Short mmCIF file of C-alpha atoms in Angstrom, two decimals:
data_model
loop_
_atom_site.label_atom_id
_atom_site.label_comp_id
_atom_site.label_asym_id
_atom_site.label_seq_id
_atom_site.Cartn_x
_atom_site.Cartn_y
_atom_site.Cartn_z
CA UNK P 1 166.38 -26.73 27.01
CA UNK P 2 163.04 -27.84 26.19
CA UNK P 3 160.62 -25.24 25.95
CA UNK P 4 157.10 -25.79 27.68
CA UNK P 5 154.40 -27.42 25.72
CA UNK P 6 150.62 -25.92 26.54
CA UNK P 7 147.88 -28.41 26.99
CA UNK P 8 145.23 -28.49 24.39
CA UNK P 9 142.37 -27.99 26.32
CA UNK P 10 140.15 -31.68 26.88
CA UNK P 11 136.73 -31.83 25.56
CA UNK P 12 134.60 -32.90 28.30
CA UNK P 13 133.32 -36.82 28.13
CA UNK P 14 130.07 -35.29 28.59
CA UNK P 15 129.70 -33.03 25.73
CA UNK P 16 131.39 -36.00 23.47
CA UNK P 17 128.40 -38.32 24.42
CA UNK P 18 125.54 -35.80 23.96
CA UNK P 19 126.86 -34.88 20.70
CA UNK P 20 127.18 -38.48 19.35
CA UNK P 21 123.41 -39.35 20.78
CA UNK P 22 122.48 -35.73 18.92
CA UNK P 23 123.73 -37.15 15.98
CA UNK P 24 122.04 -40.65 16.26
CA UNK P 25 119.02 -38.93 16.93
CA UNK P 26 119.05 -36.77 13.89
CA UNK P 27 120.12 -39.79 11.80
CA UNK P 28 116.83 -41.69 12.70
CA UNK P 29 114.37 -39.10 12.10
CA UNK P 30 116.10 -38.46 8.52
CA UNK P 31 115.81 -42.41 7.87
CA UNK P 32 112.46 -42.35 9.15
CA UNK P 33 110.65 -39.46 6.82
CA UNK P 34 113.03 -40.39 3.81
CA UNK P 35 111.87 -44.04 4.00
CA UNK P 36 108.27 -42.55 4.17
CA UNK P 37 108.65 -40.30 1.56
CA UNK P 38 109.89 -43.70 -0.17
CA UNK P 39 107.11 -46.13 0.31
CA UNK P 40 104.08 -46.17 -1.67
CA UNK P 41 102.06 -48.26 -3.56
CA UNK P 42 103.92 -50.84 -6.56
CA UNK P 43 102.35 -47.99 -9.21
CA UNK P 44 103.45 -45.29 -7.33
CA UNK P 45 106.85 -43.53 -7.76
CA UNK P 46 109.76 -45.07 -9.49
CA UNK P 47 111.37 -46.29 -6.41
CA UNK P 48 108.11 -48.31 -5.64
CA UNK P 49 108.40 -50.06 -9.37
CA UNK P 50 111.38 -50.86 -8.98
CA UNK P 51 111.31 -52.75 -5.74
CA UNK P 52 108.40 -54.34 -7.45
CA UNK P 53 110.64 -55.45 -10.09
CA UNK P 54 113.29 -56.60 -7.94
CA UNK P 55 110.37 -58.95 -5.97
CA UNK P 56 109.82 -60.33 -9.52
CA UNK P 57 113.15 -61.34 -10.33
CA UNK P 58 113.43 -59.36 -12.87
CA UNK P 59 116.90 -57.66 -11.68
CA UNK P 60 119.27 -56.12 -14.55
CA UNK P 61 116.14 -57.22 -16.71
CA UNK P 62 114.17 -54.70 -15.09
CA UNK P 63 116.45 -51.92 -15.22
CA UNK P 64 117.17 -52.08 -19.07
CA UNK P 65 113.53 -51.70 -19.26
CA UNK P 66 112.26 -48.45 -20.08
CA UNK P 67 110.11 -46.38 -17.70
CA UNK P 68 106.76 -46.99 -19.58
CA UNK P 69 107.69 -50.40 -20.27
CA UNK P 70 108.50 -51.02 -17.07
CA UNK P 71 105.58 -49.17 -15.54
CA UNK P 72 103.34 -51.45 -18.17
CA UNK P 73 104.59 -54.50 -16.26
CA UNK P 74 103.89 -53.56 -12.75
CA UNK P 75 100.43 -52.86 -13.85
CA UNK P 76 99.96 -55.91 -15.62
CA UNK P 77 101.07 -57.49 -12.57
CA UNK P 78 99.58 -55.37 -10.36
CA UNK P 79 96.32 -56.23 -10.97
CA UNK P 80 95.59 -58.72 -8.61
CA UNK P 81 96.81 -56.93 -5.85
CA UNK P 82 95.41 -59.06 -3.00
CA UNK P 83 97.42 -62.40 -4.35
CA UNK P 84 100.69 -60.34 -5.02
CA UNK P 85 100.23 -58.96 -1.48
CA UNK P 86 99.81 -62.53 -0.03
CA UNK P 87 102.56 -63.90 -1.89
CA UNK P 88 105.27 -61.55 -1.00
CA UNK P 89 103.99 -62.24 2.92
CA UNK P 90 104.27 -65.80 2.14
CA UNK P 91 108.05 -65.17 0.99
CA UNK P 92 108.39 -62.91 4.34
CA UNK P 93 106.84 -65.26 6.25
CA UNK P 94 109.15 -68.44 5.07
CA UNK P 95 112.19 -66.34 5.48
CA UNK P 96 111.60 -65.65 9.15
CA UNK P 97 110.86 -69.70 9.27
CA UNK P 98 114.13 -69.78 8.12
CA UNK P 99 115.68 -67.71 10.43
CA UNK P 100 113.95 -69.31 13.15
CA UNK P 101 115.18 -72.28 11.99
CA UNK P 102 118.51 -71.21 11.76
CA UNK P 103 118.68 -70.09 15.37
CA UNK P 104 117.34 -73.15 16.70
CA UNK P 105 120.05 -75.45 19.28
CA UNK P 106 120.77 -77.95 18.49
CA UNK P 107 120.83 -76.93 14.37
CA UNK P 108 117.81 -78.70 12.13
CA UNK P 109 119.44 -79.75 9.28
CA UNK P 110 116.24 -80.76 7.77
CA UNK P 111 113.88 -78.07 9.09
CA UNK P 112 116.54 -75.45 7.99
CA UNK P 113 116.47 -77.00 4.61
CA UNK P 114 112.29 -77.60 4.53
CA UNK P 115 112.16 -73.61 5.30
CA UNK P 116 114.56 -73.08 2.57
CA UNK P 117 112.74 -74.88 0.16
CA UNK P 118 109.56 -73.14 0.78
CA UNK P 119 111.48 -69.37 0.55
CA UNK P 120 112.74 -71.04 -2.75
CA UNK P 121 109.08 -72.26 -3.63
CA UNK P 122 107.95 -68.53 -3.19
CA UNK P 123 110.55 -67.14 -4.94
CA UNK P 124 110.41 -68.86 -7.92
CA UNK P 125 106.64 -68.41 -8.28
CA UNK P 126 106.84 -64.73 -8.08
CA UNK P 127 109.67 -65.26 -10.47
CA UNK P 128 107.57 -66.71 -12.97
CA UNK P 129 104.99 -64.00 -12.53
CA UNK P 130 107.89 -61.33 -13.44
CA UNK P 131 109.12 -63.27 -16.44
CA UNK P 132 105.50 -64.12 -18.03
CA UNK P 133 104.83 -59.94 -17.81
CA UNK P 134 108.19 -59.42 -19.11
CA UNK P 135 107.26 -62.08 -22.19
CA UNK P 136 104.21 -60.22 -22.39
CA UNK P 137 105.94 -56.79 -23.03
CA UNK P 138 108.80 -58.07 -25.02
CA UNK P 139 105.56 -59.36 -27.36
CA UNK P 140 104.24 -55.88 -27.75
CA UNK P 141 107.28 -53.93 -28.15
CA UNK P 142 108.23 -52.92 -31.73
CA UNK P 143 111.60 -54.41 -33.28
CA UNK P 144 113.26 -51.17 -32.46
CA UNK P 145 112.52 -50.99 -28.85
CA UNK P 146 113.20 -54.27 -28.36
CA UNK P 147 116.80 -53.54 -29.89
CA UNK P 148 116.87 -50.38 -27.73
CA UNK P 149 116.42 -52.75 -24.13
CA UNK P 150 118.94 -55.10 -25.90
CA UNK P 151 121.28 -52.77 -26.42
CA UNK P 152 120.69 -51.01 -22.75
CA UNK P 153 120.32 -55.18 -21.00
CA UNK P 154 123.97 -55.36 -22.79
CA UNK P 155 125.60 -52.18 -22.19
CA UNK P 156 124.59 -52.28 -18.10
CA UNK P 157 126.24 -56.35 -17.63
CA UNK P 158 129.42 -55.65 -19.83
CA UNK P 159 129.51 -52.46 -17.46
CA UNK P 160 128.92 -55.13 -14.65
CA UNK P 161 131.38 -57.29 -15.92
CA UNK P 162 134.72 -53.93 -16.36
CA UNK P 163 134.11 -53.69 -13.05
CA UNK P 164 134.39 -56.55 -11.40
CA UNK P 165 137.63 -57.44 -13.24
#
């Protein structure tokens, strides 16, 4: 004989669904204050360099760099505010040309690639911004702390490198 198995009692639909909005909700007002706590001006906190850094190009570059150093560079750069300002709109702006682009039916081959070529334009200018500071710096730094980012540049790709093997 089989003996009787009790139901497990079902969790109303209902409850399932408020719960899982409760949660959403929560999520978005945690995303929303921690990405205001976040943003700030490029010589504001740390987080706020580095995205300026990553805009430059500057990537693992950027990271080896030591705070001050770093900090050194985003002012340097900083300084014209207004054309940094424009030309990272100018990079926003050609991206979204490029999505629009993208999205268009029937597909523009060569208005895809013209919208391309300008994000590309944009890039590499604010590229060359990034690596004339970072010349700049690398000038001023003493033998040893130059050694000390070499040593730190190194040490973070062969770290980059373990791990993708």
């Amino acid at each position: 004989m089989t003996e009787p198995t009790q139901a497990k009692p079902r969790t109303r639909r209902g409850i399932k669904i408020a719960l899982g909005l409760s949660l959403a909700v929560n999520l978005l007002i945690l995303g929303a204050v921690g990405g205001a706590m976040l943003n700030g001006r490029p010589d504001g906190s740390i987080r706020d360099r580095m995205d300026l850094v990553r805009t430059l190009g500057l990537g693992p570059l950027g990271r080896a760099l030591d705070r001050e150093d770093r900090s050194q560079i985003v002012a340097r750069v900083g300084q014209d505010r207004a054309q940094l300002q424009a030309e990272r709109e100018a990079l926003l702006a050609a991206t979204l040309a490029f999505v629009t682009a993208v999205e268009a039916d029937p597909f523009d081959r060569e208005a895809t690639a013209a919208a391309l070529a300008q994000q590309r334009d944009h890039v590499r200018g604010l590229q060359e911004r990034g690596h004339g500071a970072l010349m700049e710096q690398l000038e001023r730094m003493s033998p040893a702390a130059r050694a000390e980012f070499a040593a730190r540049l190194r040490q973070s790709l062969e770290r980059r490198r373990d791990d993708r093997r």
